[in-house]
Tab-separated table of C-alpha atoms in Angstrom:
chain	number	residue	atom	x	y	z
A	1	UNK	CA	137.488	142.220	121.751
A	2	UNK	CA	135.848	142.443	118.271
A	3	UNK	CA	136.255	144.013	114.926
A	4	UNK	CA	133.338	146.206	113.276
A	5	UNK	CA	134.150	144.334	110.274
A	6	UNK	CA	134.429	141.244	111.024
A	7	UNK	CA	130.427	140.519	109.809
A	8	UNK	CA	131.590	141.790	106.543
A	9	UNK	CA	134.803	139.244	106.516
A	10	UNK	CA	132.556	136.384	107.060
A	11	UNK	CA	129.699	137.419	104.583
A	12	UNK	CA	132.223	138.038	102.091
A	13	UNK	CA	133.937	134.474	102.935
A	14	UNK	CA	130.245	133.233	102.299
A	15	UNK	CA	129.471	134.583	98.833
A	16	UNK	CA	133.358	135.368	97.406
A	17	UNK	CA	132.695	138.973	97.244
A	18	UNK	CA	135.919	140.790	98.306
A	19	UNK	CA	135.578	144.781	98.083
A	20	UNK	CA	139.347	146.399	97.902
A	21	UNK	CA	138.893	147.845	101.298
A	22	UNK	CA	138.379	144.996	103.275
A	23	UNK	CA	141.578	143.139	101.474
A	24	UNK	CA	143.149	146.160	102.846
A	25	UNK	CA	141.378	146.149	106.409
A	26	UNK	CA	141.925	141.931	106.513
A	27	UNK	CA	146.243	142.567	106.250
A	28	UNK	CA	145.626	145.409	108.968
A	29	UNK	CA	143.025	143.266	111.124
A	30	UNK	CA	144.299	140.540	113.527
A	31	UNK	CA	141.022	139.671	114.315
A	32	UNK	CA	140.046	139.748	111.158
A	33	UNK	CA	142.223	137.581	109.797
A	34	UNK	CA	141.475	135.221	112.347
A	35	UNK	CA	137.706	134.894	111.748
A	36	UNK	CA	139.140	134.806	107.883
A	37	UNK	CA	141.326	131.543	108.975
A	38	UNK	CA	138.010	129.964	110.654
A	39	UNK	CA	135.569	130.702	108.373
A	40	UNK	CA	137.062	129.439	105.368
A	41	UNK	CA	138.024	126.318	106.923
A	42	UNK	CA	134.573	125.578	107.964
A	43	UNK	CA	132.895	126.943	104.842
A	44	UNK	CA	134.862	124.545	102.824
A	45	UNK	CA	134.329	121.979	104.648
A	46	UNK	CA	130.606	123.087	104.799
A	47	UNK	CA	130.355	122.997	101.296
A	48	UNK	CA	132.463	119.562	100.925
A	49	UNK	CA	129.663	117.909	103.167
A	50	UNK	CA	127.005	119.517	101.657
A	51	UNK	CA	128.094	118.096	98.219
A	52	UNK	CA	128.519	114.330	99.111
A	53	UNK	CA	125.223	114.166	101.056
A	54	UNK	CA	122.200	111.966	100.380
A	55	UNK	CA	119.115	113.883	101.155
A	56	UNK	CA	115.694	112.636	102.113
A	57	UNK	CA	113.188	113.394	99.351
A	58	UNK	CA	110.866	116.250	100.555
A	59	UNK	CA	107.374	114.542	99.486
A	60	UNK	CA	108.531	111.569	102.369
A	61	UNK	CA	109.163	114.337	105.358
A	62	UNK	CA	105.653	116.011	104.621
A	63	UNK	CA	103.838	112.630	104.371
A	64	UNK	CA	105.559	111.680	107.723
A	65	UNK	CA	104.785	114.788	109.174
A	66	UNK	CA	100.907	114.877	107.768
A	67	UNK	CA	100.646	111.385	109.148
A	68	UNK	CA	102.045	112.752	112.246
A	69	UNK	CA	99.714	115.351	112.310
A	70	UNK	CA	96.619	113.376	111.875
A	71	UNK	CA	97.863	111.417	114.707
A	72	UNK	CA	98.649	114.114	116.812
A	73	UNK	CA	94.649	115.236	116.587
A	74	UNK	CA	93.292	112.032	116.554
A	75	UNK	CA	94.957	111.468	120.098
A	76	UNK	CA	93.602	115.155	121.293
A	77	UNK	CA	90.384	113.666	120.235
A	78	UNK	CA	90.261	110.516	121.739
A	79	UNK	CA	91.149	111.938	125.063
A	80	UNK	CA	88.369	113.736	126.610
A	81	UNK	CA	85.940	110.573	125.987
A	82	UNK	CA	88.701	108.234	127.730
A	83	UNK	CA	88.796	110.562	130.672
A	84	UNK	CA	85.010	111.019	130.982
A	85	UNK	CA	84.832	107.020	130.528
A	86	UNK	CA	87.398	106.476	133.593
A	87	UNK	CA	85.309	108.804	135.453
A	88	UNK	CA	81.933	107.307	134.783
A	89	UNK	CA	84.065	103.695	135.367
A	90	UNK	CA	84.924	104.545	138.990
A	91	UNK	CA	81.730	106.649	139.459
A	92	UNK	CA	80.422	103.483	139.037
A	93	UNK	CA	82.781	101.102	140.663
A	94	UNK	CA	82.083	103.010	143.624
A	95	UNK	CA	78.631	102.207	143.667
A	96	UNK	CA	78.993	98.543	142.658
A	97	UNK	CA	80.785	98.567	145.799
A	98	UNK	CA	78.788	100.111	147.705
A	99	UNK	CA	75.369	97.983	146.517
A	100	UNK	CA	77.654	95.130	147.086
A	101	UNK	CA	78.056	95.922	150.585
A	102	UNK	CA	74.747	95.990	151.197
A	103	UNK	CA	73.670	92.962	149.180
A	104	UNK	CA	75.952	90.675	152.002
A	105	UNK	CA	74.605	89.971	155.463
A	106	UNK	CA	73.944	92.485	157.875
A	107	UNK	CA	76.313	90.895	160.177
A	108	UNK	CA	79.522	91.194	158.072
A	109	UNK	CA	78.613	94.754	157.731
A	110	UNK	CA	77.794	95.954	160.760
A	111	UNK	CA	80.679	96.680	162.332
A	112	UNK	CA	81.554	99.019	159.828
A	113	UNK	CA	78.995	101.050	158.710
A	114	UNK	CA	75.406	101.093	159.922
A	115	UNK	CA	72.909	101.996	157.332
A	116	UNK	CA	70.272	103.819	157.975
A	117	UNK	CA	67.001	102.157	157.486
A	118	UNK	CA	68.511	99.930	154.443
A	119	UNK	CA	65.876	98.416	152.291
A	120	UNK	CA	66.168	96.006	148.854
A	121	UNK	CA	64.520	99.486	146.738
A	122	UNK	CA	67.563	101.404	147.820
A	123	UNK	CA	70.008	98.460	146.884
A	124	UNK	CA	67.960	98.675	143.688
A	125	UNK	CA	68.117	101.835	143.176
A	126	UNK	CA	71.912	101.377	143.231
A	127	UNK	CA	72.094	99.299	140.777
A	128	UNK	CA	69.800	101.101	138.262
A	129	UNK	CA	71.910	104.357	138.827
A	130	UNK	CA	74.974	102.752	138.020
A	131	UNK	CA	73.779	101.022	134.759
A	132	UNK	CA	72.573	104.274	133.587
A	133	UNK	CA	76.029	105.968	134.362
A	134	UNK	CA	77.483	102.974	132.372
A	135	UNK	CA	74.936	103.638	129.494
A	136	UNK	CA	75.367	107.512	129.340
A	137	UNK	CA	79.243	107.143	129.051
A	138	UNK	CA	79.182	104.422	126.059
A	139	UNK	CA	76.616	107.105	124.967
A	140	UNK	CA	79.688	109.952	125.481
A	141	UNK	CA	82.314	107.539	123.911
A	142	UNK	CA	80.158	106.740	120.712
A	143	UNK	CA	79.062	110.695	120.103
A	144	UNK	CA	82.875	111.681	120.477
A	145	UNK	CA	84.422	109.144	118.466
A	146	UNK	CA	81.591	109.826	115.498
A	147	UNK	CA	82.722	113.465	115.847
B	1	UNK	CA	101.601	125.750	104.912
B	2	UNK	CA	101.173	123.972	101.582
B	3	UNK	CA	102.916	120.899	100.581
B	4	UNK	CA	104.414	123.364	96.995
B	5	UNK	CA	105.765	125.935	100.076
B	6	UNK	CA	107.350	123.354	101.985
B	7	UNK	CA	109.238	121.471	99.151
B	8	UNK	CA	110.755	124.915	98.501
B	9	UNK	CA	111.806	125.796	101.667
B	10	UNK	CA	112.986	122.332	101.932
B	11	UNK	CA	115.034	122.840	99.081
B	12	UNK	CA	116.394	125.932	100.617
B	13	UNK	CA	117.148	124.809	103.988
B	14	UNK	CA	117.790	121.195	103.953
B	15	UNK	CA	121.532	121.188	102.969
B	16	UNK	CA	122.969	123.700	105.279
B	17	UNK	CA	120.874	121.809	107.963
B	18	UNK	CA	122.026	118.418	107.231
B	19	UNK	CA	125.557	119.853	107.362
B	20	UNK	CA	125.195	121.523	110.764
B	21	UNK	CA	123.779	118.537	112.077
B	22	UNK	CA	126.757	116.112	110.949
B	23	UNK	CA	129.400	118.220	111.450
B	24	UNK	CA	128.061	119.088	115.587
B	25	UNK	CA	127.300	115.563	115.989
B	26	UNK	CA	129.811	113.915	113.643
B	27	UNK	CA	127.058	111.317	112.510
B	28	UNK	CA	125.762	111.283	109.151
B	29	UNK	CA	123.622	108.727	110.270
B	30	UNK	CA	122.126	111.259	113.611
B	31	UNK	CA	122.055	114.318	110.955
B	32	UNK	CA	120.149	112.410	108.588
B	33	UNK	CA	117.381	111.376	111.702
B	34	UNK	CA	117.389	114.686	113.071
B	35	UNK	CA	117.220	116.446	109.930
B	36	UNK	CA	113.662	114.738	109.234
B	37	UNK	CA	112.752	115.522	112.535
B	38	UNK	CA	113.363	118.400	112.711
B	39	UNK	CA	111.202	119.184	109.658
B	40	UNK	CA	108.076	116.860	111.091
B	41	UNK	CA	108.453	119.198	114.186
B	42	UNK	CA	108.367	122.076	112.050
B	43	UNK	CA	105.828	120.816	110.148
B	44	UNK	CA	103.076	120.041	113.014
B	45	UNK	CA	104.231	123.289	115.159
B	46	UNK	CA	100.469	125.591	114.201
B	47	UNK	CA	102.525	128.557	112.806
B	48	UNK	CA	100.706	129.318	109.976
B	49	UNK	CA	102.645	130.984	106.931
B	50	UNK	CA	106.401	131.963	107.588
B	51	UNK	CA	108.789	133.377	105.127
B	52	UNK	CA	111.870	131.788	104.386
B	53	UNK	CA	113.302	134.496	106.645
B	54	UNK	CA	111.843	133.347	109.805
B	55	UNK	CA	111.477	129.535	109.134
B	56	UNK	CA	115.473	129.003	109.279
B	57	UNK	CA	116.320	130.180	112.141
B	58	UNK	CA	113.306	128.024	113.912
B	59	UNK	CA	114.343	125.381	111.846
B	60	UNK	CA	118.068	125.752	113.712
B	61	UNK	CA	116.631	125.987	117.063
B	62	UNK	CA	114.569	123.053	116.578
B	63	UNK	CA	117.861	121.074	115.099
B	64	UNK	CA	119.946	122.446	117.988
B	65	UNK	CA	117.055	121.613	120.598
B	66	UNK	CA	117.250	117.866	118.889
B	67	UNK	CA	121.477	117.677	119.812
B	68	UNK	CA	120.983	119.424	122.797
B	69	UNK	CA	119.119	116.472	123.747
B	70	UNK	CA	121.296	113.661	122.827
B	71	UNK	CA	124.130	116.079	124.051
B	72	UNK	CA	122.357	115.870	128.163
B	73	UNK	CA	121.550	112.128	127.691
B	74	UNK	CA	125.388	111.410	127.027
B	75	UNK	CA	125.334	110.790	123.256
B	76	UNK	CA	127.697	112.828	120.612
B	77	UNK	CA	129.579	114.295	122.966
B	78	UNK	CA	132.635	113.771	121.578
B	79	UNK	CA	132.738	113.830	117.957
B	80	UNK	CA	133.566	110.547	115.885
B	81	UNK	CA	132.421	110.544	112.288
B	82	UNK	CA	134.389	107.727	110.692
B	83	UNK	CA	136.997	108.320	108.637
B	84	UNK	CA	135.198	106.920	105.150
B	85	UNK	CA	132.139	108.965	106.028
B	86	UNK	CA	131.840	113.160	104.817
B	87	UNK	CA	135.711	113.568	104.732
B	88	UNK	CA	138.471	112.571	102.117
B	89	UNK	CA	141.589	112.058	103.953
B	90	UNK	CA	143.960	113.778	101.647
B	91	UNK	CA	142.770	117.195	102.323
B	92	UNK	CA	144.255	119.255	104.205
B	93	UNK	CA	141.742	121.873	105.201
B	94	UNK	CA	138.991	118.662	105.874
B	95	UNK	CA	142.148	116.921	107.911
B	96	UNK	CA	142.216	120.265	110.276
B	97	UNK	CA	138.538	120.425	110.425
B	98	UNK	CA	138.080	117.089	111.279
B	99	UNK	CA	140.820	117.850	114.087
B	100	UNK	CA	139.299	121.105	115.069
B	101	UNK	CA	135.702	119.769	115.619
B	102	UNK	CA	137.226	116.383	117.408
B	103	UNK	CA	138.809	118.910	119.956
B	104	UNK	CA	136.071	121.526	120.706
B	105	UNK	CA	132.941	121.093	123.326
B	106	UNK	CA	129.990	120.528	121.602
B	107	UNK	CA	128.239	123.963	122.340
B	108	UNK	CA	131.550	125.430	120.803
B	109	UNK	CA	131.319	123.706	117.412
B	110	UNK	CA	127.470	125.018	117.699
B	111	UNK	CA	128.497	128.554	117.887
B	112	UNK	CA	131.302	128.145	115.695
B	113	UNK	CA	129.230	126.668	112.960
B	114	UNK	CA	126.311	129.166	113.631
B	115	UNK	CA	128.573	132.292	113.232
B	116	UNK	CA	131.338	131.384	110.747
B	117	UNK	CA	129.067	128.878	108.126
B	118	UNK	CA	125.401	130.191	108.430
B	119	UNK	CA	126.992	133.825	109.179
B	120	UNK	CA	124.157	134.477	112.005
B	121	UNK	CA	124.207	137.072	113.974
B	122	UNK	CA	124.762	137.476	117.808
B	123	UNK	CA	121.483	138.137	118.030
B	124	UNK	CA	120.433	135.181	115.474
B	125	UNK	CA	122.737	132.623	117.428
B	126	UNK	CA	121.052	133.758	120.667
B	127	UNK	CA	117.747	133.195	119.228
B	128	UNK	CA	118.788	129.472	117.484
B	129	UNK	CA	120.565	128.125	120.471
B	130	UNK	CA	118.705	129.901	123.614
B	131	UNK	CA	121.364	131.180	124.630
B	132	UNK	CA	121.938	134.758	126.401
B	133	UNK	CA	123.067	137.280	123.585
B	134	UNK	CA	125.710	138.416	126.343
B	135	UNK	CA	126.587	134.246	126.733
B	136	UNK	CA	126.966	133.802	122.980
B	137	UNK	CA	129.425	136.892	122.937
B	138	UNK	CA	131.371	135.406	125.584
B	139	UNK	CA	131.435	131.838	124.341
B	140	UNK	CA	131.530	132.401	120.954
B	141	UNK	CA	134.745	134.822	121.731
B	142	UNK	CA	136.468	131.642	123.467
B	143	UNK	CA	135.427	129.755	121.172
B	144	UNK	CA	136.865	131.422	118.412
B	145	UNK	CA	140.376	131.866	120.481
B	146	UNK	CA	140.744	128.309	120.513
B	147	UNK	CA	139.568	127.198	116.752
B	148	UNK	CA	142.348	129.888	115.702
B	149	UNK	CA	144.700	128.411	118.220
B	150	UNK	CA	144.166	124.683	116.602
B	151	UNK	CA	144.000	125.824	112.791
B	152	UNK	CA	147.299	128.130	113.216
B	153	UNK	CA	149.089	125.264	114.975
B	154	UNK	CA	148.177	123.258	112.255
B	155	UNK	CA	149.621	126.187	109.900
B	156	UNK	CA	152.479	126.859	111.139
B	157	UNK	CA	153.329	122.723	111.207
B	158	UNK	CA	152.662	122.877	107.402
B	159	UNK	CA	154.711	125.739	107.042
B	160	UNK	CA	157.502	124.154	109.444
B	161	UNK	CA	157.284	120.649	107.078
């Protein structure tokens, strides 16, 4: 159930403006006069609150919100060179663990993997390639924080 | 958005906001956190330049987003501004209000407010609260049966007295 009018009733409880016709319609209008009882009550009451309150000045809320911001896009920043560091990290954890394996005795080994013609270059050459991965991501990290 | 636009818009916006906020939660303390909130969200949300038009209805939807959220984890649900707080006793019309808000579900004094105070819309409610436009018609209908219940009980006590 609703009233055609009863927009107009609560825009004209809003700004005061009563046209003739919808006094006339409101005495008429059950409905009407309903939304007439509600909307008063809560426009007064509206206004009542709106009168007593303490508002925030404006100039805080957009320095919060610009510090916010700045925040916001320093953290967007700062995440792609964390994520290429933690992959670079266990990139290279893996083959500290793997040279590692190597570097103990044959016999503790053994039973688990059996290397195929394992010499002290290629335990070497383990080790170089992970301190270059190590290098290249500080690299990464200090290229996308200057940015 | 410039810092000139937004104090104006703030001046615009800020009191009907505040007032929506404390009267659905019934905290001036909450309204007063949500209502900067709700402007920071505002604020960092990329939308470029929006008319006055278009930013308060967003602005409602982020506010009503805000007490949705305290609504699911429990808090505000029923509605207990103190006494010294927003209200002075001795009125009448604030006395029924107060008991009008105390007895409706929270998503009713949303509506309520929406409709009968910011004069929105079906369409405009539907749009602030993310609601259905047929929902809104529906609960805003019972909504309104049982506000007019409360205040003419109230009436017809005065009158009776």
């Amino acid at each position: 159930m609703k009233c055609e009018r009863e927009q107009q009733v609560i825009e004209a409880t809003r700004n005061g403006l009563w046209a003739s016709s919808l006094r006339a319609h409101l005495r008429d209008c059950a409905l009407c006069a309903q939304t007439e009882l509600i909307a008063a009550s809560l426009q007064e009451d509206a206004a009542k609150a709106e009168r007593m309150l303490d508002l925030p000045p404006a100039g805080m809320i957009w320095r919060r919100a610009q510090t916010r911001r700045r925040q916001g896009a320093l953290q967007r920043a700062t995440r792609r060179p964390f994520l290429i560091v933690g992959a670079l990290g266990a990139l290279y954890s893996v083959v500290f663990l793997l040279w590692g394996i190597f570097q103990l005795p044959q016999s503790v080994y053994r039973p688990f993997v059996t290397p195929p013609g394992l010499t002290g270059g290629v335990a070497l050459a383990g080790a170089a390639l992970s301190g270059i991965l190590a290098i290249v991501g500080s690299c990464v990290l200090l290229l996308e924080t200057k940015r | 958005m410039d810092e000139q636009t937004f104090h104006a818009l703030y001046a615009a916006t800020a009191k009907p906001l505040w007032a929506y906020i404390a009267r659905l939660s019934g905290r001036p303390d909450v309204a007063n956190d949500l209502l900067q909130e709700t402007y920071c969200r505002f604020l960092t949300a990329k939308l470029g330049n929006v008319e006055l038009a278009e930013a308060k209805p967003y602005l409602f939807r982020i506010a009503t987003n805000l007490l949705n959220d305290r609504w699911r984890k429990g808090e505000d649900t029923t509605w207990s501004e103190p006494p010294e707080i927003g209200f002075e006793r001795d009125l009448d019309t604030q006395i029924d209000v107060r008991d009008l808000m105390q007895q409706l579900k929270p998503r009713e004094r949303q509506l309520l407010w929406l409709a009968y105070v910011e004069g929105m819309t079906h369409s405009e409610i539907a749009r602030s609260t993310g609601l259905r436009l047929m929902s809104v018609r529906i609960l805003l209908f019972r909504a309104r049966q049982k506000a007019a219940e409360l205040l003419g009980r109230k009436e017809r006590a005065v009158h009776e007295v």
